[in-house]
Amino acid sequence: MPTNIPNQLTWFRILLIPVFIAVFYVSDETLSLHHKHLLGTFVFWLASITDWLDGYLARALNQSSAFGAFLDPVADKLMVIAALIILLQLGHVDAIIAFIIIGRELTISALREWMAQLGNSKSVAVSLLGKIKTVFQMLAILFLLYQEPLFGIPTRQVGTLLVYLAAVLTLWSMVYYLMLARRQILEKSRSQN
């Protein structure tokens, strides 16, 4: 297991997940809901920054590794799922939206693993559409976590709009990846019949 700087940042992001969750389980007497939102937003923002930074450093320092390529998306998905569950529990996101985003992440992860077993993982590599979906998703989560006006911006309303857009992009990107893998899926199902 390589312990280069990008992988250390990814591990740090994974370690932030229980910290993020714990923020919302501290008693209200210890930490007010206002402070939980502020601290939770900060922890999620920090995790998001490390996600960008580890990828940048892996390329800039030529420290890309197979382990990092595996661990990075796992860390991302765990952080997003944790945030969506917390937002769902707080009543800041609809269950159907959380299901769409989490379901897509699981489906595409399984698809990528299956395509890798077929030796064709490049056909479902991360696309620009996937990156745009991630930006909308991260911004939506940040706004929904913050919950208070920011420089006159109604973060809850903007976050709600962004999470619905992220859900649409999530479905669109899932269909896109499934279409990319369609030929292999059809060939595999024909060979099994």
Short mmCIF file of C-alpha atoms in Angstrom, two decimals:
data_model
loop_
_atom_site.label_atom_id
_atom_site.label_comp_id
_atom_site.label_asym_id
_atom_site.label_seq_id
_atom_site.Cartn_x
_atom_site.Cartn_y
_atom_site.Cartn_z
CA MET A 1 0.00 0.00 0.00
CA PRO A 2 1.73 3.19 -1.18
CA THR A 3 1.91 5.94 1.44
CA ASN A 4 2.50 8.92 -0.80
CA ILE A 5 1.02 12.37 -0.09
CA PRO A 6 -2.12 11.92 -2.25
CA ASN A 7 -2.96 8.63 -0.52
CA GLN A 8 -2.36 10.19 2.91
CA LEU A 9 -4.84 12.94 2.00
CA THR A 10 -7.35 10.29 0.95
CA TRP A 11 -6.91 8.48 4.29
CA PHE A 12 -7.35 11.82 6.03
CA ARG A 13 -10.63 12.30 4.16
CA ILE A 14 -11.80 8.86 5.31
CA LEU A 15 -10.88 9.76 8.91
CA LEU A 16 -12.98 12.92 8.59
CA ILE A 17 -16.14 10.85 7.98
CA PRO A 18 -16.66 9.75 11.62
CA VAL A 19 -15.74 13.27 12.75
CA PHE A 20 -18.39 14.68 10.40
CA ILE A 21 -21.03 12.24 11.64
CA ALA A 22 -20.10 12.79 15.30
CA VAL A 23 -20.71 16.54 14.96
CA PHE A 24 -24.42 15.85 14.51
CA TYR A 25 -24.60 13.38 17.42
CA VAL A 26 -23.16 15.72 20.03
CA SER A 27 -25.87 16.85 22.44
CA ASP A 28 -27.60 20.16 21.72
CA GLU A 29 -26.45 21.41 25.14
CA THR A 30 -22.82 20.86 24.12
CA LEU A 31 -23.13 22.14 20.58
CA SER A 32 -26.13 24.12 19.30
CA LEU A 33 -27.73 23.17 15.98
CA HIS A 34 -26.30 26.40 14.54
CA HIS A 35 -22.78 25.34 15.53
CA LYS A 36 -23.37 21.78 14.32
CA HIS A 37 -24.27 23.18 10.90
CA LEU A 38 -21.18 25.42 10.86
CA LEU A 39 -18.80 22.69 11.99
CA GLY A 40 -20.40 20.02 9.76
CA THR A 41 -20.14 22.35 6.76
CA PHE A 42 -16.48 23.06 7.55
CA VAL A 43 -15.60 19.35 7.88
CA PHE A 44 -17.40 18.50 4.63
CA TRP A 45 -15.70 21.45 2.88
CA LEU A 46 -12.30 20.27 4.18
CA ALA A 47 -12.99 16.76 2.87
CA SER A 48 -14.02 18.21 -0.51
CA ILE A 49 -10.81 20.23 -0.72
CA THR A 50 -8.69 17.17 0.06
CA ASP A 51 -10.55 15.31 -2.71
CA TRP A 52 -9.46 17.92 -5.24
CA LEU A 53 -5.98 18.27 -3.71
CA ASP A 54 -5.12 14.57 -3.68
CA GLY A 55 -5.96 14.25 -7.38
CA TYR A 56 -4.00 17.38 -8.23
CA LEU A 57 -0.94 16.26 -6.25
CA ALA A 58 -1.07 12.73 -7.67
CA ARG A 59 -0.75 14.21 -11.16
CA ALA A 60 1.65 17.06 -10.28
CA LEU A 61 4.02 14.86 -8.24
CA ASN A 62 3.58 11.86 -10.54
CA GLN A 63 2.42 9.82 -7.53
CA SER A 64 -0.60 8.13 -9.07
CA SER A 65 -1.05 4.55 -7.92
CA ALA A 66 -3.51 1.72 -8.44
CA PHE A 67 -4.27 1.79 -4.71
CA GLY A 68 -4.97 5.53 -4.82
CA ALA A 69 -7.20 5.07 -7.87
CA PHE A 70 -9.18 2.51 -5.84
CA LEU A 71 -9.25 4.37 -2.51
CA ASP A 72 -10.07 7.89 -3.75
CA PRO A 73 -13.55 7.13 -5.16
CA VAL A 74 -14.35 4.96 -2.13
CA ALA A 75 -13.54 7.90 0.18
CA ASP A 76 -15.64 10.25 -1.98
CA LYS A 77 -18.65 7.96 -1.99
CA LEU A 78 -18.47 7.29 1.75
CA MET A 79 -18.33 11.03 2.51
CA VAL A 80 -21.24 11.85 0.19
CA ILE A 81 -23.34 8.97 1.55
CA ALA A 82 -22.61 10.03 5.15
CA ALA A 83 -23.63 13.62 4.32
CA LEU A 84 -26.82 12.54 2.57
CA ILE A 85 -27.84 10.33 5.50
CA ILE A 86 -27.24 13.18 7.95
CA LEU A 87 -29.18 15.60 5.70
CA LEU A 88 -31.99 13.07 5.41
CA GLN A 89 -32.09 12.65 9.18
CA LEU A 90 -32.21 16.43 9.65
CA GLY A 91 -35.02 16.73 7.09
CA HIS A 92 -32.91 18.83 4.70
CA VAL A 93 -33.12 16.43 1.74
CA ASP A 94 -35.88 14.18 0.40
CA ALA A 95 -35.46 10.41 0.69
CA ILE A 96 -35.95 9.96 -3.07
CA ILE A 97 -33.05 12.33 -3.82
CA ALA A 98 -30.79 10.52 -1.33
CA PHE A 99 -31.83 7.19 -2.87
CA ILE A 100 -31.13 8.37 -6.43
CA ILE A 101 -27.66 9.66 -5.57
CA ILE A 102 -26.65 6.71 -3.36
CA GLY A 103 -28.19 4.19 -5.76
CA ARG A 104 -26.30 5.67 -8.70
CA GLU A 105 -23.01 5.57 -6.79
CA LEU A 106 -23.49 1.89 -5.94
CA THR A 107 -24.60 1.02 -9.48
CA ILE A 108 -21.68 2.75 -11.18
CA SER A 109 -19.18 1.33 -8.67
CA ALA A 110 -20.47 -2.17 -9.41
CA LEU A 111 -20.42 -1.47 -13.15
CA ARG A 112 -16.81 -0.25 -12.99
CA GLU A 113 -15.75 -3.33 -11.04
CA TRP A 114 -17.50 -5.62 -13.49
CA MET A 115 -15.96 -3.82 -16.48
CA ALA A 116 -12.54 -4.10 -14.83
CA GLN A 117 -13.05 -7.87 -14.53
CA LEU A 118 -13.80 -7.92 -18.25
CA GLY A 119 -10.58 -5.96 -18.85
CA ASN A 120 -12.43 -2.94 -20.16
CA SER A 121 -12.44 -0.45 -17.27
CA LYS A 122 -11.39 2.46 -19.49
CA SER A 123 -14.77 2.39 -21.23
CA VAL A 124 -16.44 3.63 -18.03
CA ALA A 125 -13.72 5.99 -16.83
CA VAL A 126 -14.79 9.23 -15.15
CA SER A 127 -16.28 11.62 -17.72
CA LEU A 128 -16.79 15.38 -17.79
CA LEU A 129 -20.48 14.74 -17.06
CA GLY A 130 -19.50 12.80 -13.94
CA LYS A 131 -17.27 15.65 -12.81
CA ILE A 132 -20.02 18.23 -13.36
CA LYS A 133 -22.43 16.02 -11.39
CA THR A 134 -19.91 15.88 -8.54
CA VAL A 135 -19.53 19.68 -8.46
CA PHE A 136 -23.31 20.18 -8.23
CA GLN A 137 -23.56 17.44 -5.61
CA MET A 138 -20.80 18.89 -3.41
CA LEU A 139 -22.14 22.45 -3.64
CA ALA A 140 -25.66 21.24 -2.86
CA ILE A 141 -24.48 19.36 0.21
CA LEU A 142 -22.45 22.34 1.44
CA PHE A 143 -25.42 24.70 1.06
CA LEU A 144 -27.82 22.23 2.68
CA LEU A 145 -25.46 21.69 5.60
CA TYR A 146 -24.93 25.40 6.19
CA GLN A 147 -28.66 26.25 6.38
CA GLU A 148 -28.23 29.98 7.05
CA PRO A 149 -28.15 32.95 4.70
CA LEU A 150 -24.66 33.57 3.35
CA PHE A 151 -24.00 37.07 1.98
CA GLY A 152 -27.75 37.34 1.35
CA ILE A 153 -27.90 33.96 -0.43
CA PRO A 154 -30.70 31.72 0.92
CA THR A 155 -28.52 28.61 1.26
CA ARG A 156 -31.34 26.17 2.03
CA GLN A 157 -33.30 27.14 -1.11
CA VAL A 158 -30.17 27.22 -3.29
CA GLY A 159 -29.01 23.91 -1.82
CA THR A 160 -32.41 22.34 -2.51
CA LEU A 161 -32.33 23.53 -6.13
CA LEU A 162 -28.75 22.30 -6.55
CA VAL A 163 -29.49 18.88 -5.05
CA TYR A 164 -32.40 18.42 -7.48
CA LEU A 165 -30.12 19.41 -10.36
CA ALA A 166 -27.47 17.03 -8.98
CA ALA A 167 -30.08 14.23 -8.93
CA VAL A 168 -30.94 14.88 -12.59
CA LEU A 169 -27.23 14.91 -13.51
CA THR A 170 -26.78 11.77 -11.41
CA LEU A 171 -29.41 9.89 -13.40
CA TRP A 172 -28.10 11.28 -16.68
CA SER A 173 -24.53 10.23 -15.89
CA MET A 174 -25.70 6.77 -14.81
CA VAL A 175 -27.52 6.28 -18.12
CA TYR A 176 -24.42 7.60 -19.93
CA TYR A 177 -22.11 5.07 -18.22
CA LEU A 178 -24.56 2.22 -18.74
CA MET A 179 -24.76 3.09 -22.44
CA LEU A 180 -20.95 3.05 -22.65
CA ALA A 181 -20.95 -0.46 -21.17
CA ARG A 182 -24.01 -1.60 -23.13
CA ARG A 183 -22.12 -3.61 -25.75
CA GLN A 184 -20.20 -5.60 -23.12
CA ILE A 185 -23.39 -6.13 -21.10
CA LEU A 186 -25.21 -7.48 -24.16
CA GLU A 187 -22.29 -9.69 -25.20
CA LYS A 188 -21.98 -11.11 -21.67
CA SER A 189 -25.72 -11.84 -21.44
CA ARG A 190 -25.71 -13.51 -24.90
CA SER A 191 -22.77 -15.72 -23.94
CA GLN A 192 -24.59 -16.86 -20.80
CA ASN A 193 -27.78 -17.87 -22.68
#
